[in-house]
mmCIF file of C-alpha atoms and ligand atoms in Angstrom:
data_model
loop_
_atom_site.group_PDB
_atom_site.id
_atom_site.type_symbol
_atom_site.label_atom_id
_atom_site.label_comp_id
_atom_site.label_asym_id
_atom_site.label_seq_id
_atom_site.Cartn_x
_atom_site.Cartn_y
_atom_site.Cartn_z
ATOM 1 C CA MET A 6 122.673 -85.842 31.200
ATOM 2 C CA VAL A 7 124.305 -82.478 31.904
ATOM 3 C CA VAL A 8 124.764 -79.645 29.433
ATOM 4 C CA ILE A 9 127.618 -77.248 30.204
ATOM 5 C CA LEU A 10 126.989 -73.841 28.658
ATOM 6 C CA LYS A 11 129.652 -71.553 27.263
ATOM 7 C CA ASN A 12 130.705 -68.513 29.254
ATOM 8 C CA HIS A 13 128.451 -65.558 28.459
ATOM 9 C CA ALA A 14 126.098 -67.657 26.367
ATOM 10 C CA ASP A 15 123.306 -65.579 24.836
ATOM 11 C CA GLN A 16 120.415 -65.687 27.332
ATOM 12 C CA GLU A 17 117.677 -65.855 24.722
ATOM 13 C CA ARG A 18 119.269 -68.833 23.046
ATOM 14 C CA VAL A 19 119.731 -70.562 26.407
ATOM 15 C CA GLU A 20 116.032 -70.056 27.076
ATOM 16 C CA ASN A 21 115.180 -71.541 23.665
ATOM 17 C CA LEU A 22 117.301 -74.569 24.493
ATOM 18 C CA THR A 23 115.719 -75.122 27.922
ATOM 19 C CA LYS A 24 112.240 -74.726 26.441
ATOM 20 C CA TRP A 25 113.065 -77.305 23.768
ATOM 21 C CA LEU A 26 114.443 -79.709 26.401
ATOM 22 C CA GLN A 27 111.308 -79.281 28.530
ATOM 23 C CA ASP A 28 109.228 -80.064 25.456
ATOM 24 C CA GLN A 29 111.102 -83.413 25.314
ATOM 25 C CA ASN A 30 109.530 -84.263 28.709
ATOM 26 C CA LEU A 31 112.672 -83.458 30.673
ATOM 27 C CA ARG A 32 112.892 -81.537 33.902
ATOM 28 C CA ILE A 33 115.595 -78.906 34.053
ATOM 29 C CA ASN A 34 117.873 -78.145 36.946
ATOM 30 C CA GLU A 35 119.963 -75.094 36.169
ATOM 31 C CA VAL A 36 123.069 -74.406 38.258
ATOM 32 C CA LYS A 37 124.549 -70.952 37.722
ATOM 33 C CA GLY A 38 128.190 -70.664 38.724
ATOM 34 C CA GLU A 39 130.328 -67.562 38.756
ATOM 35 C CA TYR A 40 131.679 -68.326 35.304
ATOM 36 C CA GLN A 41 129.699 -71.228 33.971
ATOM 37 C CA THR A 42 126.124 -72.463 33.882
ATOM 38 C CA ILE A 43 125.273 -76.140 33.943
ATOM 39 C CA ILE A 44 121.884 -77.526 32.952
ATOM 40 C CA GLY A 45 121.021 -80.882 34.536
ATOM 41 C CA LEU A 46 118.417 -82.913 32.627
ATOM 42 C CA ILE A 47 116.180 -85.169 34.682
ATOM 43 C CA GLY A 48 114.071 -87.857 33.008
ATOM 44 C CA ASP A 49 114.443 -90.258 30.106
ATOM 45 C CA THR A 50 117.292 -88.851 27.996
ATOM 46 C CA SER A 51 117.701 -91.987 25.882
ATOM 47 C CA ARG A 52 115.923 -90.287 22.942
ATOM 48 C CA ILE A 53 117.970 -87.100 23.129
ATOM 49 C CA ASP A 54 120.470 -86.535 20.318
ATOM 50 C CA ILE A 55 123.619 -85.650 22.236
ATOM 51 C CA ASP A 56 125.467 -84.614 19.057
ATOM 52 C CA LEU A 57 122.745 -82.120 18.192
ATOM 53 C CA ILE A 58 123.060 -80.382 21.571
ATOM 54 C CA GLN A 59 126.847 -80.558 21.394
ATOM 55 C CA SER A 60 126.783 -78.768 18.034
ATOM 56 C CA LEU A 61 125.045 -75.641 19.413
ATOM 57 C CA ASP A 62 127.449 -72.743 19.755
ATOM 58 C CA ILE A 63 126.130 -71.843 23.229
ATOM 59 C CA VAL A 64 127.150 -75.320 24.451
ATOM 60 C CA GLU A 65 130.632 -76.095 25.792
ATOM 61 C CA ASP A 66 130.105 -79.800 26.498
ATOM 62 C CA VAL A 67 127.431 -82.455 27.065
ATOM 63 C CA LYS A 68 127.909 -85.478 29.300
ATOM 64 C CA ARG A 69 125.741 -88.534 29.679
ATOM 65 C CA ILE A 70 125.338 -89.736 33.239
ATOM 66 C CA SER A 71 123.158 -92.748 32.548
ATOM 67 C CA GLU A 72 123.674 -95.104 29.604
ATOM 68 C CA PRO A 73 121.601 -94.568 26.447
ATOM 69 C CA TYR A 74 120.197 -98.127 26.646
ATOM 70 C CA LYS A 75 117.373 -99.068 28.974
ATOM 71 C CA CYS A 76 116.044 -102.558 28.208
ATOM 72 C CA ALA A 77 119.547 -104.071 28.189
ATOM 73 C CA ASN A 78 120.660 -102.089 31.242
ATOM 74 C CA ARG A 79 121.319 -103.927 34.503
ATOM 75 C CA ASN A 80 120.286 -100.842 36.479
ATOM 76 C CA PHE A 81 116.696 -101.348 35.356
ATOM 77 C CA HIS A 82 116.821 -105.153 35.506
ATOM 78 C CA PRO A 83 119.188 -106.268 38.278
ATOM 79 C CA ASP A 84 118.638 -110.029 37.897
ATOM 80 C CA ASP A 85 120.460 -112.036 35.227
ATOM 81 C CA THR A 86 118.295 -112.897 32.252
ATOM 82 C CA VAL A 87 117.998 -116.644 31.846
ATOM 83 C CA ILE A 88 117.094 -117.795 28.345
ATOM 84 C CA ASP A 89 115.479 -121.171 27.979
ATOM 85 C CA VAL A 90 115.897 -123.013 24.685
ATOM 86 C CA SER A 91 113.859 -126.220 24.854
ATOM 87 C CA GLY A 92 114.869 -126.757 28.464
ATOM 88 C CA ASN A 93 118.502 -125.705 27.925
ATOM 89 C CA LYS A 94 119.080 -122.616 30.037
ATOM 90 C CA ILE A 95 121.641 -119.910 29.291
ATOM 91 C CA GLY A 96 122.620 -117.229 31.807
ATOM 92 C CA GLY A 97 122.197 -116.826 35.560
ATOM 93 C CA GLY A 98 124.798 -119.534 36.236
ATOM 94 C CA ASN A 99 123.607 -121.816 33.412
ATOM 95 C CA PHE A 100 126.347 -122.568 30.867
ATOM 96 C CA GLN A 101 125.884 -123.833 27.310
ATOM 97 C CA TYR A 102 128.070 -125.026 24.440
ATOM 98 C CA PHE A 103 126.996 -123.962 20.940
ATOM 99 C CA ALA A 104 129.019 -126.345 18.800
ATOM 100 C CA GLY A 105 129.133 -127.487 15.202
ATOM 101 C CA PRO A 106 130.669 -126.663 11.854
ATOM 102 C CA CYS A 107 131.154 -123.206 10.415
ATOM 103 C CA SER A 108 128.920 -124.259 7.502
ATOM 104 C CA VAL A 109 126.481 -127.035 6.877
ATOM 105 C CA GLU A 110 128.031 -128.956 3.967
ATOM 106 C CA SER A 111 126.021 -132.181 3.631
ATOM 107 C CA ARG A 112 123.524 -134.375 5.491
ATOM 108 C CA GLU A 113 126.252 -136.828 6.548
ATOM 109 C CA GLN A 114 128.568 -134.051 7.720
ATOM 110 C CA ILE A 115 126.042 -132.196 9.896
ATOM 111 C CA ILE A 116 124.508 -135.321 11.409
ATOM 112 C CA GLU A 117 127.877 -136.899 12.205
ATOM 113 C CA ILE A 118 129.143 -133.687 13.835
ATOM 114 C CA ALA A 119 125.868 -133.140 15.708
ATOM 115 C CA LYS A 120 126.031 -136.636 17.217
ATOM 116 C CA SER A 121 129.657 -136.232 18.239
ATOM 117 C CA VAL A 122 129.301 -132.802 19.869
ATOM 118 C CA LYS A 123 126.162 -133.950 21.671
ATOM 119 C CA ALA A 124 128.039 -136.955 23.048
ATOM 120 C CA SER A 125 130.712 -134.573 24.364
ATOM 121 C CA GLY A 126 128.197 -132.396 26.229
ATOM 122 C CA ALA A 127 127.041 -129.743 23.739
ATOM 123 C CA ASN A 128 123.309 -129.103 23.895
ATOM 124 C CA ILE A 129 122.972 -126.645 21.009
ATOM 125 C CA LEU A 130 124.022 -127.354 17.429
ATOM 126 C CA ARG A 131 125.478 -124.547 15.320
ATOM 127 C CA GLY A 132 125.895 -124.552 11.545
ATOM 128 C CA GLY A 133 125.881 -121.794 8.955
ATOM 129 C CA ALA A 134 123.454 -122.037 6.046
ATOM 130 C CA PHE A 135 123.649 -118.418 4.838
ATOM 131 C CA LYS A 136 127.346 -117.520 5.065
ATOM 132 C CA PRO A 137 128.765 -113.989 5.094
ATOM 133 C CA ARG A 138 131.982 -114.480 3.095
ATOM 134 C CA THR A 139 134.503 -111.775 2.305
ATOM 135 C CA SER A 140 134.848 -113.059 -1.260
ATOM 136 C CA PRO A 141 131.799 -113.464 -3.493
ATOM 137 C CA TYR A 142 133.616 -116.429 -5.085
ATOM 138 C CA ALA A 143 133.952 -118.339 -1.774
ATOM 139 C CA PHE A 144 131.385 -120.976 -0.695
ATOM 140 C CA GLN A 145 128.258 -119.023 0.273
ATOM 141 C CA GLY A 146 126.599 -121.818 2.256
ATOM 142 C CA LEU A 147 123.840 -124.209 1.184
ATOM 143 C CA ARG A 148 121.275 -121.518 2.069
ATOM 144 C CA ALA A 149 117.691 -122.867 2.331
ATOM 145 C CA GLU A 150 118.932 -126.423 1.754
ATOM 146 C CA GLY A 151 121.402 -125.937 4.634
ATOM 147 C CA LEU A 152 118.489 -125.003 6.915
ATOM 148 C CA GLU A 153 116.668 -128.182 5.879
ATOM 149 C CA LEU A 154 119.732 -130.262 6.735
ATOM 150 C CA LEU A 155 120.073 -128.555 10.109
ATOM 151 C CA LEU A 156 116.437 -129.403 10.810
ATOM 152 C CA GLU A 157 117.161 -133.025 9.921
ATOM 153 C CA ALA A 158 120.071 -133.012 12.384
ATOM 154 C CA LYS A 159 117.751 -131.499 15.006
ATOM 155 C CA LYS A 160 115.222 -134.267 14.407
ATOM 156 C CA GLU A 161 117.872 -136.973 14.523
ATOM 157 C CA THR A 162 119.609 -135.753 17.711
ATOM 158 C CA GLY A 163 116.964 -133.679 19.497
ATOM 159 C CA MET A 164 119.413 -130.754 19.649
ATOM 160 C CA PRO A 165 118.056 -127.204 19.242
ATOM 161 C CA ILE A 166 119.776 -125.366 16.400
ATOM 162 C CA ILE A 167 121.354 -121.938 15.949
ATOM 163 C CA THR A 168 122.114 -120.454 12.552
ATOM 164 C CA GLU A 169 122.877 -117.051 11.091
ATOM 165 C CA ILE A 170 120.395 -114.762 9.339
ATOM 166 C CA MET A 171 121.708 -112.213 6.856
ATOM 167 C CA ASP A 172 118.540 -110.614 5.551
ATOM 168 C CA ALA A 173 115.200 -109.772 7.120
ATOM 169 C CA SER A 174 113.435 -111.166 4.055
ATOM 170 C CA HIS A 175 114.624 -114.650 5.134
ATOM 171 C CA ILE A 176 112.867 -114.596 8.536
ATOM 172 C CA SER A 177 110.056 -116.896 7.385
ATOM 173 C CA LEU A 178 112.644 -119.553 6.471
ATOM 174 C CA PHE A 179 113.836 -119.545 10.107
ATOM 175 C CA GLU A 180 110.511 -120.632 11.586
ATOM 176 C CA ASP A 181 111.836 -123.913 13.014
ATOM 177 C CA VAL A 182 115.246 -122.552 13.988
ATOM 178 C CA ASP A 183 115.624 -122.303 17.776
ATOM 179 C CA ILE A 184 118.086 -119.400 18.044
ATOM 180 C CA ILE A 185 118.746 -116.852 15.298
ATOM 181 C CA GLN A 186 122.316 -115.616 15.050
ATOM 182 C CA VAL A 187 123.188 -112.097 13.905
ATOM 183 C CA GLY A 188 126.782 -112.218 12.729
ATOM 184 C CA ALA A 189 129.503 -109.673 13.418
ATOM 185 C CA ARG A 190 129.041 -108.100 9.987
ATOM 186 C CA ASN A 191 125.367 -107.424 10.634
ATOM 187 C CA MET A 192 125.581 -106.201 14.218
ATOM 188 C CA GLN A 193 124.591 -102.734 13.046
ATOM 189 C CA ASN A 194 122.120 -103.751 10.353
ATOM 190 C CA PHE A 195 119.454 -101.791 12.169
ATOM 191 C CA GLU A 196 116.564 -102.732 9.891
ATOM 192 C CA LEU A 197 117.353 -106.416 10.473
ATOM 193 C CA LEU A 198 117.608 -105.831 14.242
ATOM 194 C CA LYS A 199 114.231 -104.062 14.274
ATOM 195 C CA GLU A 200 112.597 -106.982 12.464
ATOM 196 C CA LEU A 201 114.153 -109.431 14.939
ATOM 197 C CA GLY A 202 112.582 -107.378 17.711
ATOM 198 C CA HIS A 203 109.234 -108.806 16.576
ATOM 199 C CA VAL A 204 110.389 -112.427 16.441
ATOM 200 C CA ASP A 205 109.525 -114.831 19.244
ATOM 201 C CA LYS A 206 112.936 -116.547 19.431
ATOM 202 C CA PRO A 207 116.218 -115.849 21.178
ATOM 203 C CA ILE A 208 118.665 -113.760 19.146
ATOM 204 C CA PHE A 209 122.402 -114.476 19.411
ATOM 205 C CA LEU A 210 124.049 -111.120 18.725
ATOM 206 C CA LYS A 211 127.737 -111.120 17.831
ATOM 207 C CA ARG A 212 129.903 -108.090 18.470
ATOM 208 C CA GLY A 213 130.923 -106.310 15.272
ATOM 209 C CA LEU A 214 134.512 -106.401 14.059
ATOM 210 C CA ALA A 215 135.157 -102.826 15.163
ATOM 211 C CA ASN A 216 132.375 -102.055 17.579
ATOM 212 C CA THR A 217 132.475 -100.842 21.152
ATOM 213 C CA LEU A 218 130.636 -102.543 23.981
ATOM 214 C CA GLU A 219 128.220 -99.642 24.113
ATOM 215 C CA GLU A 220 127.449 -100.099 20.410
ATOM 216 C CA LEU A 221 126.864 -103.819 21.010
ATOM 217 C CA LEU A 222 124.449 -103.003 23.830
ATOM 218 C CA MET A 223 122.688 -100.406 21.676
ATOM 219 C CA SER A 224 122.197 -103.085 19.003
ATOM 220 C CA ALA A 225 120.734 -105.401 21.658
ATOM 221 C CA GLU A 226 118.503 -102.472 22.613
ATOM 222 C CA TYR A 227 117.148 -102.281 19.041
ATOM 223 C CA ILE A 228 115.965 -105.896 19.339
ATOM 224 C CA MET A 229 114.649 -105.512 22.890
ATOM 225 C CA ALA A 230 112.871 -102.218 22.227
ATOM 226 C CA GLY A 231 110.814 -104.088 19.609
ATOM 227 C CA GLY A 232 109.592 -106.495 22.295
ATOM 228 C CA ASN A 233 112.048 -109.398 22.024
ATOM 229 C CA GLU A 234 113.902 -109.489 25.332
ATOM 230 C CA ASN A 235 115.734 -112.759 24.653
ATOM 231 C CA VAL A 236 119.119 -111.589 23.465
ATOM 232 C CA ILE A 237 122.413 -113.414 23.991
ATOM 233 C CA LEU A 238 125.548 -111.293 23.564
ATOM 234 C CA CYS A 239 128.660 -112.797 21.992
ATOM 235 C CA GLU A 240 132.264 -111.615 22.144
ATOM 236 C CA ARG A 241 134.008 -113.025 19.049
ATOM 237 C CA GLY A 242 137.158 -110.950 18.826
ATOM 238 C CA ILE A 243 137.705 -107.497 17.421
ATOM 239 C CA ARG A 244 140.041 -106.016 14.811
ATOM 240 C CA THR A 245 143.279 -104.646 16.172
ATOM 241 C CA PHE A 246 146.732 -104.011 14.682
ATOM 242 C CA GLU A 247 147.713 -107.588 15.613
ATOM 243 C CA THR A 248 147.913 -109.926 12.632
ATOM 244 C CA ALA A 249 149.116 -113.105 14.385
ATOM 245 C CA THR A 250 145.514 -114.035 15.143
ATOM 246 C CA ARG A 251 142.399 -113.575 13.002
ATOM 247 C CA ASN A 252 140.984 -111.162 15.595
ATOM 248 C CA THR A 253 141.897 -110.148 19.144
ATOM 249 C CA LEU A 254 139.736 -111.777 21.808
ATOM 250 C CA ASP A 255 138.604 -109.019 24.148
ATOM 251 C CA LEU A 256 137.976 -110.986 27.321
ATOM 252 C CA SER A 257 137.545 -107.920 29.487
ATOM 253 C CA ALA A 258 134.294 -107.502 27.526
ATOM 254 C CA VAL A 259 132.824 -110.446 29.454
ATOM 255 C CA PRO A 260 132.856 -109.058 33.017
ATOM 256 C CA LEU A 261 132.179 -105.542 31.718
ATOM 257 C CA LEU A 262 129.122 -106.578 29.704
ATOM 258 C CA LYS A 263 127.836 -108.554 32.661
ATOM 259 C CA GLU A 264 128.286 -105.516 34.870
ATOM 260 C CA LYS A 265 126.423 -103.231 32.476
ATOM 261 C CA SER A 266 123.778 -105.673 31.298
ATOM 262 C CA HIS A 267 121.699 -108.575 32.592
ATOM 263 C CA LEU A 268 121.934 -110.443 29.271
ATOM 264 C CA PRO A 269 123.936 -113.691 28.975
ATOM 265 C CA VAL A 270 127.409 -113.365 27.443
ATOM 266 C CA VAL A 271 128.919 -116.114 25.289
ATOM 267 C CA VAL A 272 132.496 -116.220 23.950
ATOM 268 C CA ASP A 273 133.470 -117.549 20.514
ATOM 269 C CA PRO A 274 137.174 -118.448 20.696
ATOM 270 C CA SER A 275 137.077 -119.949 17.172
ATOM 271 C CA HIS A 276 136.450 -116.742 15.221
ATOM 272 C CA ALA A 277 138.387 -114.743 17.807
ATOM 273 C CA SER A 278 141.658 -116.563 17.192
ATOM 274 C CA GLY A 279 141.200 -118.262 13.811
ATOM 275 C CA ILE A 280 143.678 -120.919 14.953
ATOM 276 C CA ALA A 281 142.443 -124.307 16.176
ATOM 277 C CA ARG A 282 145.215 -124.813 18.750
ATOM 278 C CA LEU A 283 144.324 -121.506 20.456
ATOM 279 C CA VAL A 284 140.670 -122.445 20.919
ATOM 280 C CA GLU A 285 141.325 -124.634 23.976
ATOM 281 C CA PRO A 286 143.289 -122.088 26.057
ATOM 282 C CA MET A 287 140.971 -119.232 25.060
ATOM 283 C CA ALA A 288 137.905 -121.325 25.938
ATOM 284 C CA TYR A 289 139.386 -121.922 29.402
ATOM 285 C CA ALA A 290 140.094 -118.221 29.843
ATOM 286 C CA ALA A 291 136.527 -117.356 28.780
ATOM 287 C CA ALA A 292 135.047 -119.795 31.288
ATOM 288 C CA ALA A 293 137.346 -118.456 34.004
ATOM 289 C CA CYS A 294 136.231 -114.855 33.462
ATOM 290 C CA GLY A 295 132.544 -115.679 33.774
ATOM 291 C CA ALA A 296 131.194 -116.363 30.276
ATOM 292 C CA ASP A 297 127.761 -118.024 30.164
ATOM 293 C CA GLY A 298 128.701 -120.257 27.268
ATOM 294 C CA LEU A 299 131.037 -120.982 24.392
ATOM 295 C CA MET A 300 130.459 -121.077 20.668
ATOM 296 C CA ILE A 301 133.013 -123.451 19.146
ATOM 297 C CA GLU A 302 133.455 -124.601 15.554
ATOM 298 C CA VAL A 303 133.850 -128.359 15.209
ATOM 299 C CA HIS A 304 134.388 -130.298 11.963
ATOM 300 C CA ASN A 305 134.728 -134.018 11.330
ATOM 301 C CA ASN A 306 137.445 -133.300 8.762
ATOM 302 C CA PRO A 307 138.840 -129.796 9.331
ATOM 303 C CA SER A 308 141.360 -129.939 6.479
ATOM 304 C CA LYS A 309 138.497 -130.497 4.006
ATOM 305 C CA ALA A 310 136.104 -127.925 5.532
ATOM 306 C CA LEU A 311 134.510 -125.565 2.993
ATOM 307 C CA CYS A 312 134.799 -122.670 5.442
ATOM 308 C CA ASP A 313 137.006 -121.857 8.471
ATOM 309 C CA GLY A 314 138.843 -125.220 8.554
ATOM 310 C CA PRO A 315 141.994 -123.754 10.206
ATOM 311 C CA GLN A 316 140.037 -122.825 13.337
ATOM 312 C CA ALA A 317 137.861 -125.950 13.539
ATOM 313 C CA LEU A 318 138.377 -128.519 16.298
ATOM 314 C CA THR A 319 137.999 -132.223 15.640
ATOM 315 C CA PRO A 320 135.265 -133.929 17.693
ATOM 316 C CA ASP A 321 137.976 -135.410 19.986
ATOM 317 C CA GLN A 322 139.575 -132.027 20.552
ATOM 318 C CA PHE A 323 136.150 -130.579 21.342
ATOM 319 C CA ALA A 324 135.474 -133.346 23.880
ATOM 320 C CA LYS A 325 138.755 -132.454 25.624
ATOM 321 C CA VAL A 326 137.853 -128.754 25.742
ATOM 322 C CA VAL A 327 134.452 -129.505 27.329
ATOM 323 C CA LYS A 328 136.130 -131.605 30.046
ATOM 324 C CA GLY A 329 138.655 -128.848 30.759
ATOM 325 C CA VAL A 330 136.001 -126.119 30.836
ATOM 326 C CA GLU A 331 133.800 -128.128 33.200
ATOM 327 C CA ASN A 332 136.790 -128.511 35.506
ATOM 328 C CA ILE A 333 137.414 -124.787 35.513
ATOM 329 C CA ARG A 334 133.753 -124.004 36.124
ATOM 330 C CA LYS A 335 133.767 -126.197 39.246
ATOM 331 C CA HIS A 336 136.505 -124.026 40.670
ATOM 332 C CA ILE A 337 134.977 -120.642 39.921
ATOM 333 C CA GLN A 338 131.440 -121.340 41.136
HETATM 334 C C1 LIG B 407 129.942 -117.603 12.261
HETATM 335 O O1 LIG B 407 129.650 -117.772 13.450
HETATM 336 O O2 LIG B 407 129.876 -118.494 11.426
HETATM 337 C C2 LIG B 407 130.426 -116.280 11.815
HETATM 338 C C3 LIG B 407 130.429 -115.940 10.532
HETATM 339 O O3 LIG B 407 130.866 -115.543 12.823
HETATM 340 P P1 LIG B 407 131.193 -113.955 12.900
HETATM 341 O O4 LIG B 407 129.948 -113.256 12.501
HETATM 342 O O5 LIG B 407 131.570 -113.789 14.334
HETATM 343 O O6 LIG B 407 132.345 -113.709 11.965
HETATM 344 MN MN1 LIG B 408 133.059 -119.655 10.821
#
């Protein structure tokens, strides 16, 4: 980090600042120019409040040189993280499909979908039990009963399950869940992230609706700083001025996140587009730009789905997407 001081900054106040920075365990390298003085900070600046320094009236500007996240940073962990979920690896060249309905609706529904997506090549079953809905009058998910049904589907098919948590007080209910999902709306629920830092399960962290990549990585850092290093990042579309799609799929996030971080990156073309017929081409594009997996919503009867029917693929459509993606992956490896 470098601090650029204002011209003719009061010397006593500059000394107070450097003393304070040294007290934060930083070494100081002061460069005095003819008109301007620059203070270089050497050491771990991740705990330094850049806005606080910026607000001092002796300071012209502050610039970060290294990123404010450490655990998630590729510079400190050059090899790809590979996450193993009951023998199903994600990351480091291992690709996974996380497929299933938006919401668990009944025993028959989840088991039928689980069997069909497994037959098409998906190894991880998704299904929402606690649903974050914009309207309080919309279907809120089957909640604890939904988790029970997911566990039945896991037993019946042998597929590990992923489902979304909305509140830290529910963690004990997720004991037999294989991967805990943090949805876009909770990406910056910092108390929840801190609690998940103490959980011994992979966390699937979705990018918030209006969050930068750095904010996504800082949220991953919250989980990792607590001791849980198994975080999967997910690009699921962001809010833009475009209204033709539910969100705008930011595919440049995939290679950029992989450059900045060693964590696996999964793309969710279902929530990104909100339109079932766009899922196939967007899934192909995601595979082509290096994603480590795809999260895709699949329903046995999309027109009757209680949540997100318009973006759900039928099992046959999902089978076609898997074939196409596998073809693309052969060419990019
Ligand atoms: C979901 O995966 O069911 C979901 C609600 O996704 P998001 O948080 O990306 O909107
Ligand atoms: Mn959904």
